[in-house]
């Protein structure tokens, strides 16, 4: 019989496989060889082939897939705390943006920060997210808005992926705002994004997807369509910041280009939902931005359910609208603010988050998938939605290796 010396079996554990609902397996065990899951099920059914495996007891805790934060702006310079204070005294996010603050304030600070400093500040934030069970994260550019600084951000994101135990998926968001050099000429800027910038990003293989901010303070659907057409030619998947502050028809456009996801969606209409359903585009809900901007328009969760649009949940970690460093807190907020059931919220940071990134090897505990786990000190999975703050995550495994 084959010896499985290099195999580890995690036992004394309740598995949240997330294959269907929680996909709960009590008194479970999960066997890992190298970076992959090779067996899982009830402990009493563990095949004898694993008799010689190394055993790790999980002391009766719950094991879920490693969490996936599928929408972040983790790499940036400076801080926007002063803007936070302005918003508290009545100024709106849009007014601040129109004044040259907002995203453009972070653009100035990011351009002024060198690659090493950007790396170290993002690494600290990543370490915080990792403590909450995150094993895969998406990071967008979008605070450079010129060739040199967009590339700088994406290189930092790639370097974080190589040097940390979290997988990093990068997204080119050159179309986040109109660069100051192109003030009053958003068409000209979009052309620059689609030519010089995208060419350089492709040459260095710096992006796994392309995103844009479709909003009246940013880019129109016509402009985004030019970008999406170019991305399609280059074979890059697209995603879109859509319907956050207004209904601009972004979700429909995203769906027409088979976008992996449309994100935010507080102003999404039933028509937009239907288009997303038809294309299988994931709805990424960002309760941290909703909460921080004290938004009052809820994303249409009932309609997303009705038309079976997969819902993901992410931190949107960024210095302006969502200074969030905990994905478990977003699980809570997805339930308390948006009304997601605890099952939907957990699917949102696992299975559907993987889908929003086009990843097929994680997000559910299944044979063949990566051995990326988060270990939780809970006695019922709904505690992950119920608890507000603190940290219930007591362990993480990435590619079969114990991280903490
Ligand atoms: O996802 N909506 C656009 N982009 C970010 C906010 C960026 C910022 O304010 O710096 C978001 O919320
Ligand atoms: Fe965002």
CSV table of C-alpha atoms and ligand atoms in Angstrom, one decimal:
chain,number,residue,atom,x,y,z
A,1,UNK,CA,0.0,0.0,0.0
A,2,UNK,CA,1.2,3.5,-0.8
A,3,UNK,CA,2.8,5.3,2.0
A,4,UNK,CA,1.7,8.9,2.5
A,5,UNK,CA,4.7,10.2,4.6
A,6,UNK,CA,4.4,13.7,3.2
A,7,UNK,CA,0.7,13.8,3.8
A,8,UNK,CA,-0.9,15.8,6.7
A,9,UNK,CA,-4.3,14.9,8.1
A,10,UNK,CA,-6.2,17.6,9.9
A,11,UNK,CA,-8.7,16.1,12.3
A,12,UNK,CA,-11.0,16.8,15.2
A,13,UNK,CA,-12.6,19.4,13.1
A,14,UNK,CA,-16.0,20.5,11.7
A,15,UNK,CA,-15.5,21.2,8.0
A,16,UNK,CA,-17.3,24.1,6.2
A,17,UNK,CA,-16.6,22.8,2.7
A,18,UNK,CA,-18.9,25.5,1.2
A,19,UNK,CA,-19.8,23.1,-1.7
A,20,UNK,CA,-23.5,23.5,-1.0
A,21,UNK,CA,-24.5,26.0,1.6
A,22,UNK,CA,-22.0,25.5,4.5
A,23,UNK,CA,-21.4,21.9,3.2
A,24,UNK,CA,-20.9,21.0,6.9
A,25,UNK,CA,-19.0,17.8,7.8
A,26,UNK,CA,-18.9,17.1,11.6
A,27,UNK,CA,-16.1,14.9,13.1
A,28,UNK,CA,-14.3,15.6,9.9
A,29,UNK,CA,-10.8,15.1,8.6
A,30,UNK,CA,-9.0,16.6,5.6
A,31,UNK,CA,-5.8,15.2,4.1
A,32,UNK,CA,-3.3,17.4,2.3
A,33,UNK,CA,-0.4,16.3,0.1
A,34,UNK,CA,1.9,19.2,-0.8
A,35,UNK,CA,-0.3,22.1,-1.6
A,36,UNK,CA,-3.4,20.2,-2.4
A,37,UNK,CA,-6.4,18.6,-0.7
A,38,UNK,CA,-6.3,14.8,-1.5
A,39,UNK,CA,-9.1,13.6,0.7
A,40,UNK,CA,-11.8,14.9,3.0
A,41,UNK,CA,-14.8,13.4,4.8
A,42,UNK,CA,-15.8,12.0,8.2
A,43,UNK,CA,-12.8,11.0,10.3
A,44,UNK,CA,-14.3,7.4,10.7
A,45,UNK,CA,-14.0,7.0,6.9
A,46,UNK,CA,-10.4,8.1,6.6
A,47,UNK,CA,-8.7,5.5,4.3
A,48,UNK,CA,-6.0,3.3,5.9
A,49,UNK,CA,-3.6,4.7,3.3
A,50,UNK,CA,-3.3,7.8,5.5
A,51,UNK,CA,-2.3,5.8,8.6
A,52,UNK,CA,1.3,7.1,8.4
A,53,UNK,CA,0.3,10.7,7.7
A,54,UNK,CA,1.3,13.4,10.1
A,55,UNK,CA,-1.8,14.2,12.2
A,56,UNK,CA,-2.8,17.7,13.3
A,57,UNK,CA,-5.6,18.1,15.8
A,58,UNK,CA,-7.9,21.1,15.3
A,59,UNK,CA,-9.3,20.7,18.8
A,60,UNK,CA,-12.9,20.7,17.7
A,61,UNK,CA,-12.8,23.9,15.8
A,62,UNK,CA,-14.3,24.8,12.4
A,63,UNK,CA,-12.2,24.8,9.2
A,64,UNK,CA,-13.4,26.8,6.2
A,65,UNK,CA,-11.7,27.6,2.9
A,66,UNK,CA,-9.1,30.4,3.3
A,67,UNK,CA,-11.0,33.6,2.8
A,68,UNK,CA,-10.7,35.5,-0.5
A,69,UNK,CA,-10.9,39.3,-0.5
A,70,UNK,CA,-11.8,39.9,-4.1
A,71,UNK,CA,-11.9,43.7,-4.3
A,72,UNK,CA,-9.2,45.9,-2.6
A,73,UNK,CA,-7.1,49.0,-3.2
A,74,UNK,CA,-4.5,47.9,-0.7
A,75,UNK,CA,-1.5,49.7,-2.3
A,76,UNK,CA,-1.5,53.4,-1.8
A,77,UNK,CA,0.4,56.3,-0.3
A,78,UNK,CA,-0.8,58.8,2.4
A,79,UNK,CA,-4.0,58.9,4.4
A,80,UNK,CA,-7.4,60.5,3.9
A,81,UNK,CA,-8.3,61.0,7.6
A,82,UNK,CA,-8.7,64.7,7.1
A,83,UNK,CA,-11.3,64.0,4.4
A,84,UNK,CA,-13.1,61.7,6.8
A,85,UNK,CA,-13.4,64.6,9.2
A,86,UNK,CA,-14.7,66.8,6.3
A,87,UNK,CA,-17.4,64.2,5.5
A,88,UNK,CA,-18.4,64.2,9.2
A,89,UNK,CA,-19.0,67.9,9.0
A,90,UNK,CA,-21.3,67.5,6.1
A,91,UNK,CA,-19.3,67.5,2.9
A,92,UNK,CA,-20.2,64.6,0.5
A,93,UNK,CA,-17.7,62.1,-1.0
A,94,UNK,CA,-18.6,63.5,-4.5
A,95,UNK,CA,-18.1,67.2,-3.4
A,96,UNK,CA,-14.6,66.3,-2.1
A,97,UNK,CA,-13.8,64.5,-5.3
A,98,UNK,CA,-14.9,67.5,-7.4
A,99,UNK,CA,-12.7,69.7,-5.4
A,100,UNK,CA,-9.7,67.7,-6.4
A,101,UNK,CA,-9.6,65.6,-3.2
A,102,UNK,CA,-10.8,62.0,-2.9
A,103,UNK,CA,-9.1,59.6,-5.3
A,104,UNK,CA,-6.9,62.5,-6.6
A,105,UNK,CA,-5.5,63.2,-3.2
A,106,UNK,CA,-4.4,59.6,-2.9
A,107,UNK,CA,-2.9,59.9,-6.4
A,108,UNK,CA,-0.7,62.7,-5.3
A,109,UNK,CA,0.4,60.9,-2.2
A,110,UNK,CA,1.0,57.6,-4.1
A,111,UNK,CA,3.1,59.3,-6.7
A,112,UNK,CA,5.2,60.9,-3.9
A,113,UNK,CA,5.8,57.5,-2.3
A,114,UNK,CA,8.6,55.3,-3.5
A,115,UNK,CA,8.2,51.6,-4.4
A,116,UNK,CA,9.7,50.3,-1.1
A,117,UNK,CA,7.6,52.5,1.1
A,118,UNK,CA,4.5,51.6,-0.8
A,119,UNK,CA,5.4,47.9,-0.4
A,120,UNK,CA,6.0,48.2,3.4
A,121,UNK,CA,2.8,50.1,4.1
A,122,UNK,CA,0.7,47.6,2.0
A,123,UNK,CA,2.5,44.7,3.6
A,124,UNK,CA,1.3,45.9,7.1
A,125,UNK,CA,-2.3,46.1,5.9
A,126,UNK,CA,-2.0,42.7,4.3
A,127,UNK,CA,-0.8,41.2,7.5
A,128,UNK,CA,-3.9,42.6,9.3
A,129,UNK,CA,-6.2,41.1,6.6
A,130,UNK,CA,-4.3,37.8,6.9
A,131,UNK,CA,-5.0,37.6,10.6
A,132,UNK,CA,-8.7,37.5,9.7
A,133,UNK,CA,-8.2,34.3,7.6
A,134,UNK,CA,-7.5,35.8,4.1
A,135,UNK,CA,-5.3,33.6,1.9
A,136,UNK,CA,-6.1,35.2,-1.5
A,137,UNK,CA,-6.5,38.9,-2.2
A,138,UNK,CA,-7.1,41.0,-5.2
A,139,UNK,CA,-5.2,44.3,-5.4
A,140,UNK,CA,-6.0,47.1,-7.9
A,141,UNK,CA,-3.9,49.9,-9.2
A,142,UNK,CA,-5.6,53.2,-9.8
A,143,UNK,CA,-3.8,55.7,-7.6
A,144,UNK,CA,-1.0,56.3,-10.1
A,145,UNK,CA,-2.9,57.4,-13.2
A,146,UNK,CA,0.3,57.8,-15.2
A,147,UNK,CA,2.4,55.1,-16.7
A,148,UNK,CA,5.2,55.2,-14.2
A,149,UNK,CA,3.0,55.1,-11.1
A,150,UNK,CA,0.4,52.6,-12.3
A,151,UNK,CA,3.3,50.2,-13.1
A,152,UNK,CA,4.8,51.0,-9.7
A,153,UNK,CA,1.6,50.1,-7.9
A,154,UNK,CA,1.2,46.8,-9.9
A,155,UNK,CA,4.8,45.8,-9.3
A,156,UNK,CA,4.3,46.4,-5.6
A,157,UNK,CA,1.2,44.2,-5.7
A,158,UNK,CA,3.0,41.4,-7.6
A,159,UNK,CA,5.9,41.6,-5.1
A,160,UNK,CA,3.5,41.3,-2.2
A,161,UNK,CA,2.2,38.1,-3.8
A,162,UNK,CA,5.7,36.7,-4.2
A,163,UNK,CA,7.0,37.6,-0.8
A,164,UNK,CA,4.0,36.8,1.4
A,165,UNK,CA,2.0,33.7,2.1
A,166,UNK,CA,-1.1,35.3,0.5
A,167,UNK,CA,-1.8,34.9,-3.2
A,168,UNK,CA,-2.3,38.2,-4.9
A,169,UNK,CA,-4.4,38.7,-8.0
A,170,UNK,CA,-3.8,42.1,-9.6
A,171,UNK,CA,-6.2,44.3,-11.5
A,172,UNK,CA,-5.3,47.3,-13.7
A,173,UNK,CA,-7.5,50.2,-12.7
A,174,UNK,CA,-5.9,53.0,-14.7
A,175,UNK,CA,-9.5,54.2,-15.4
A,176,UNK,CA,-10.1,55.0,-11.7
A,177,UNK,CA,-10.2,58.8,-12.2
A,178,UNK,CA,-9.1,61.3,-14.9
A,179,UNK,CA,-5.4,62.0,-14.3
A,180,UNK,CA,-4.7,65.7,-13.4
A,181,UNK,CA,-2.6,66.0,-16.6
A,182,UNK,CA,-5.8,65.3,-18.6
A,183,UNK,CA,-8.1,67.5,-16.6
A,184,UNK,CA,-11.2,68.3,-18.8
A,185,UNK,CA,-10.1,65.7,-21.4
A,186,UNK,CA,-11.4,62.4,-20.1
A,187,UNK,CA,-11.6,61.0,-23.6
A,188,UNK,CA,-7.9,61.7,-24.1
A,189,UNK,CA,-7.1,60.1,-20.8
A,190,UNK,CA,-9.1,57.0,-21.6
A,191,UNK,CA,-7.2,56.8,-24.9
A,192,UNK,CA,-3.9,56.9,-23.0
A,193,UNK,CA,-5.1,54.2,-20.7
A,194,UNK,CA,-6.1,52.0,-23.6
A,195,UNK,CA,-2.9,52.4,-25.5
A,196,UNK,CA,0.4,53.4,-23.7
A,197,UNK,CA,-0.6,52.2,-20.3
A,198,UNK,CA,-2.3,48.9,-21.2
A,199,UNK,CA,0.5,48.0,-23.6
A,200,UNK,CA,3.1,48.5,-20.8
A,201,UNK,CA,1.0,46.6,-18.3
A,202,UNK,CA,0.8,43.7,-20.7
A,203,UNK,CA,4.4,43.8,-21.6
A,204,UNK,CA,5.4,43.3,-17.9
A,205,UNK,CA,2.5,40.9,-17.3
A,206,UNK,CA,1.4,43.0,-14.4
A,207,UNK,CA,-2.4,42.6,-14.5
A,208,UNK,CA,-4.7,39.6,-14.3
A,209,UNK,CA,-7.8,41.7,-15.1
A,210,UNK,CA,-8.9,45.2,-16.0
A,211,UNK,CA,-11.3,47.4,-14.0
A,212,UNK,CA,-12.8,50.9,-14.3
A,213,UNK,CA,-14.8,53.3,-12.2
A,214,UNK,CA,-18.1,53.9,-14.1
A,215,UNK,CA,-19.7,56.9,-12.5
A,216,UNK,CA,-20.6,60.5,-13.3
A,217,UNK,CA,-17.5,61.6,-11.3
A,218,UNK,CA,-15.4,59.2,-13.3
A,219,UNK,CA,-16.0,57.5,-16.7
A,220,UNK,CA,-19.1,57.0,-18.8
A,221,UNK,CA,-20.3,53.7,-20.2
A,222,UNK,CA,-19.2,54.8,-23.7
A,223,UNK,CA,-15.7,55.4,-22.4
A,224,UNK,CA,-15.6,52.1,-20.4
A,225,UNK,CA,-16.7,50.3,-23.5
A,226,UNK,CA,-13.6,51.4,-25.3
A,227,UNK,CA,-11.5,50.0,-22.5
A,228,UNK,CA,-13.4,46.7,-22.4
A,229,UNK,CA,-13.1,46.3,-26.1
A,230,UNK,CA,-9.3,46.7,-25.8
A,231,UNK,CA,-9.1,44.3,-22.9
A,232,UNK,CA,-11.1,41.8,-24.9
A,233,UNK,CA,-8.6,42.1,-27.7
A,234,UNK,CA,-5.8,41.5,-25.3
A,235,UNK,CA,-7.5,38.5,-23.7
A,236,UNK,CA,-7.8,40.2,-20.2
A,237,UNK,CA,-11.0,39.6,-18.2
A,238,UNK,CA,-12.9,42.7,-17.0
A,239,UNK,CA,-14.7,43.9,-13.9
A,240,UNK,CA,-16.4,47.1,-13.1
A,241,UNK,CA,-17.1,49.6,-10.3
A,242,UNK,CA,-20.7,50.1,-11.2
A,243,UNK,CA,-23.8,51.7,-9.8
A,244,UNK,CA,-22.2,52.9,-6.6
A,245,UNK,CA,-23.4,56.5,-6.5
A,246,UNK,CA,-25.8,56.6,-9.4
A,247,UNK,CA,-27.4,54.2,-11.9
A,248,UNK,CA,-25.1,54.6,-14.9
A,249,UNK,CA,-25.9,51.4,-16.7
A,250,UNK,CA,-22.5,50.0,-15.8
A,251,UNK,CA,-23.7,46.6,-14.7
A,252,UNK,CA,-25.4,46.0,-18.1
A,253,UNK,CA,-22.2,47.0,-19.9
A,254,UNK,CA,-20.1,44.7,-17.6
A,255,UNK,CA,-22.5,41.8,-18.4
A,256,UNK,CA,-22.3,42.5,-22.1
A,257,UNK,CA,-18.5,42.0,-21.8
A,258,UNK,CA,-18.9,38.9,-19.7
A,259,UNK,CA,-17.3,40.7,-16.8
A,260,UNK,CA,-16.1,38.5,-13.9
A,261,UNK,CA,-17.9,40.9,-11.6
A,262,UNK,CA,-19.7,44.2,-11.2
A,263,UNK,CA,-18.9,45.7,-7.8
A,264,UNK,CA,-20.7,48.1,-5.3
A,265,UNK,CA,-24.2,48.1,-7.0
A,266,UNK,CA,-26.1,50.2,-4.5
A,267,UNK,CA,-28.1,51.7,-7.4
A,268,UNK,CA,-28.4,48.6,-9.5
A,269,UNK,CA,-31.8,48.2,-11.3
A,270,UNK,CA,-33.8,45.1,-12.0
A,271,UNK,CA,-32.7,45.4,-15.7
A,272,UNK,CA,-29.1,45.4,-14.6
A,273,UNK,CA,-29.7,42.4,-12.4
A,274,UNK,CA,-31.2,40.5,-15.3
A,275,UNK,CA,-28.2,41.2,-17.5
A,276,UNK,CA,-25.8,40.1,-14.8
A,277,UNK,CA,-27.8,36.9,-14.3
A,278,UNK,CA,-27.6,36.1,-18.0
A,279,UNK,CA,-23.8,36.5,-18.2
A,280,UNK,CA,-23.0,34.9,-14.9
A,281,UNK,CA,-21.3,38.1,-13.6
A,282,UNK,CA,-20.8,38.0,-9.9
A,283,UNK,CA,-22.2,40.9,-7.8
A,284,UNK,CA,-19.5,42.0,-5.4
A,285,UNK,CA,-21.0,43.7,-2.4
A,286,UNK,CA,-18.9,46.1,-0.4
A,287,UNK,CA,-20.5,46.9,2.9
A,288,UNK,CA,-17.4,48.7,4.2
A,289,UNK,CA,-17.8,51.5,1.6
A,290,UNK,CA,-21.6,51.6,2.2
A,291,UNK,CA,-21.0,52.0,5.9
A,292,UNK,CA,-18.1,54.4,5.7
A,293,UNK,CA,-19.9,56.7,3.3
A,294,UNK,CA,-23.1,56.4,5.4
A,295,UNK,CA,-24.9,55.4,2.2
A,296,UNK,CA,-28.6,54.9,2.4
A,297,UNK,CA,-29.2,53.0,-0.8
A,298,UNK,CA,-29.0,49.3,-0.2
A,299,UNK,CA,-27.9,47.0,-3.1
A,300,UNK,CA,-30.9,45.1,-4.4
A,301,UNK,CA,-30.2,41.8,-2.6
A,302,UNK,CA,-33.7,40.5,-3.0
A,303,UNK,CA,-33.5,40.9,-6.8
A,304,UNK,CA,-30.0,39.4,-6.9
A,305,UNK,CA,-31.4,36.3,-5.1
A,306,UNK,CA,-34.5,36.2,-7.3
A,307,UNK,CA,-32.5,36.1,-10.5
A,308,UNK,CA,-29.8,33.8,-9.0
A,309,UNK,CA,-26.9,36.2,-9.4
A,310,UNK,CA,-23.9,35.0,-7.3
A,311,UNK,CA,-23.1,37.4,-4.5
A,312,UNK,CA,-19.5,38.0,-3.2
A,313,UNK,CA,-18.5,40.2,-0.3
A,314,UNK,CA,-15.2,42.1,-0.1
A,315,UNK,CA,-13.4,44.7,2.0
A,316,UNK,CA,-12.8,47.3,-0.8
A,317,UNK,CA,-9.9,48.2,1.5
A,318,UNK,CA,-8.9,51.8,0.4
A,319,UNK,CA,-8.0,55.0,2.2
A,320,UNK,CA,-11.1,56.9,1.1
A,321,UNK,CA,-14.4,55.1,1.1
A,322,UNK,CA,-13.5,51.9,3.0
A,323,UNK,CA,-10.6,52.0,5.4
A,324,UNK,CA,-11.2,48.3,6.3
A,325,UNK,CA,-8.7,45.8,7.4
A,326,UNK,CA,-10.9,42.9,8.4
A,327,UNK,CA,-12.8,40.6,6.0
A,328,UNK,CA,-14.7,38.9,8.9
A,329,UNK,CA,-16.1,42.3,9.8
A,330,UNK,CA,-17.4,42.5,6.2
A,331,UNK,CA,-19.1,39.1,6.8
A,332,UNK,CA,-20.9,40.7,9.7
A,333,UNK,CA,-21.8,43.9,7.8
A,334,UNK,CA,-23.0,41.9,4.8
A,335,UNK,CA,-25.5,40.3,7.1
A,336,UNK,CA,-26.4,43.2,9.4
A,337,UNK,CA,-26.5,46.0,6.7
A,338,UNK,CA,-27.4,44.1,3.5
A,339,UNK,CA,-29.4,41.3,5.0
A,340,UNK,CA,-27.3,38.4,3.6
A,341,UNK,CA,-27.9,35.2,5.5
A,342,UNK,CA,-24.9,33.9,7.3
A,343,UNK,CA,-24.5,31.2,4.6
A,344,UNK,CA,-24.7,33.8,1.8
A,345,UNK,CA,-22.2,36.0,3.6
A,346,UNK,CA,-19.7,33.1,4.0
A,347,UNK,CA,-20.2,31.9,0.4
A,348,UNK,CA,-19.5,35.6,-0.5
A,349,UNK,CA,-15.9,35.5,0.9
A,350,UNK,CA,-15.1,32.0,-0.3
A,351,UNK,CA,-16.8,30.3,-3.2
A,352,UNK,CA,-18.3,33.3,-5.0
A,353,UNK,CA,-15.2,35.5,-4.3
A,354,UNK,CA,-13.1,32.9,-6.1
A,355,UNK,CA,-15.6,33.1,-9.0
A,356,UNK,CA,-15.3,36.9,-9.0
A,357,UNK,CA,-11.6,36.5,-9.6
A,358,UNK,CA,-12.0,33.7,-12.2
A,359,UNK,CA,-10.3,31.2,-9.9
A,360,UNK,CA,-11.3,27.5,-10.0
A,361,UNK,CA,-8.9,25.9,-7.5
A,362,UNK,CA,-10.1,27.5,-4.2
A,363,UNK,CA,-13.1,28.9,-2.3
A,364,UNK,CA,-14.5,25.4,-1.6
A,365,UNK,CA,-12.9,22.5,0.2
A,366,UNK,CA,-12.8,19.8,-2.5
A,367,UNK,CA,-10.3,17.2,-3.5
A,368,UNK,CA,-7.8,18.7,-6.0
A,369,UNK,CA,-8.2,22.3,-4.7
A,370,UNK,CA,-5.5,24.2,-2.9
A,371,UNK,CA,-5.1,23.5,0.8
A,372,UNK,CA,-5.9,27.0,1.8
A,373,UNK,CA,-7.8,27.0,5.1
A,374,UNK,CA,-9.0,29.3,7.9
A,375,UNK,CA,-9.6,27.9,11.3
A,376,UNK,CA,-12.3,29.4,13.5
A,377,UNK,CA,-12.9,29.3,17.2
A,378,UNK,CA,-16.7,29.0,17.0
A,379,UNK,CA,-19.4,26.6,17.8
A,380,UNK,CA,-21.8,27.5,15.0
A,381,UNK,CA,-20.9,28.9,11.6
A,382,UNK,CA,-23.4,31.8,11.9
A,383,UNK,CA,-21.2,33.2,14.6
A,384,UNK,CA,-19.1,34.5,11.7
A,385,UNK,CA,-21.9,36.8,10.8
A,386,UNK,CA,-23.0,37.4,14.4
A,387,UNK,CA,-19.7,38.6,15.9
A,388,UNK,CA,-18.8,42.2,15.4
A,389,UNK,CA,-15.1,42.9,15.8
A,390,UNK,CA,-12.6,40.8,17.7
A,391,UNK,CA,-11.0,37.9,15.8
A,392,UNK,CA,-12.4,34.4,15.7
A,393,UNK,CA,-9.8,33.3,13.3
A,394,UNK,CA,-7.2,31.2,15.2
A,395,UNK,CA,-5.2,29.6,12.4
A,396,UNK,CA,-4.5,29.8,8.7
A,397,UNK,CA,-3.0,27.3,6.2
A,398,UNK,CA,-1.8,28.4,2.7
A,399,UNK,CA,-0.8,25.8,0.1
A,400,UNK,CA,-0.7,23.2,2.8
A,401,UNK,CA,1.6,25.2,5.1
A,402,UNK,CA,0.7,26.5,8.5
A,403,UNK,CA,0.8,30.3,8.5
A,404,UNK,CA,-0.3,30.8,12.1
B,1,LIG,O1,-14.1,51.2,-4.5
B,1,LIG,N1,-15.3,53.7,-6.1
B,1,LIG,C1,-14.1,53.9,-6.5
B,1,LIG,N2,-13.0,53.5,-5.9
B,1,LIG,C2,-12.9,53.2,-4.5
B,1,LIG,C3,-12.7,54.4,-3.7
B,1,LIG,C4,-11.4,55.0,-3.9
B,1,LIG,C5,-11.1,56.1,-3.0
B,1,LIG,O2,-12.0,56.9,-2.6
B,1,LIG,O3,-9.9,56.3,-2.9
B,1,LIG,C6,-14.0,52.3,-4.1
B,1,LIG,O4,-14.8,52.7,-3.2
B,2,LIG,FE1,-13.1,49.8,-5.1
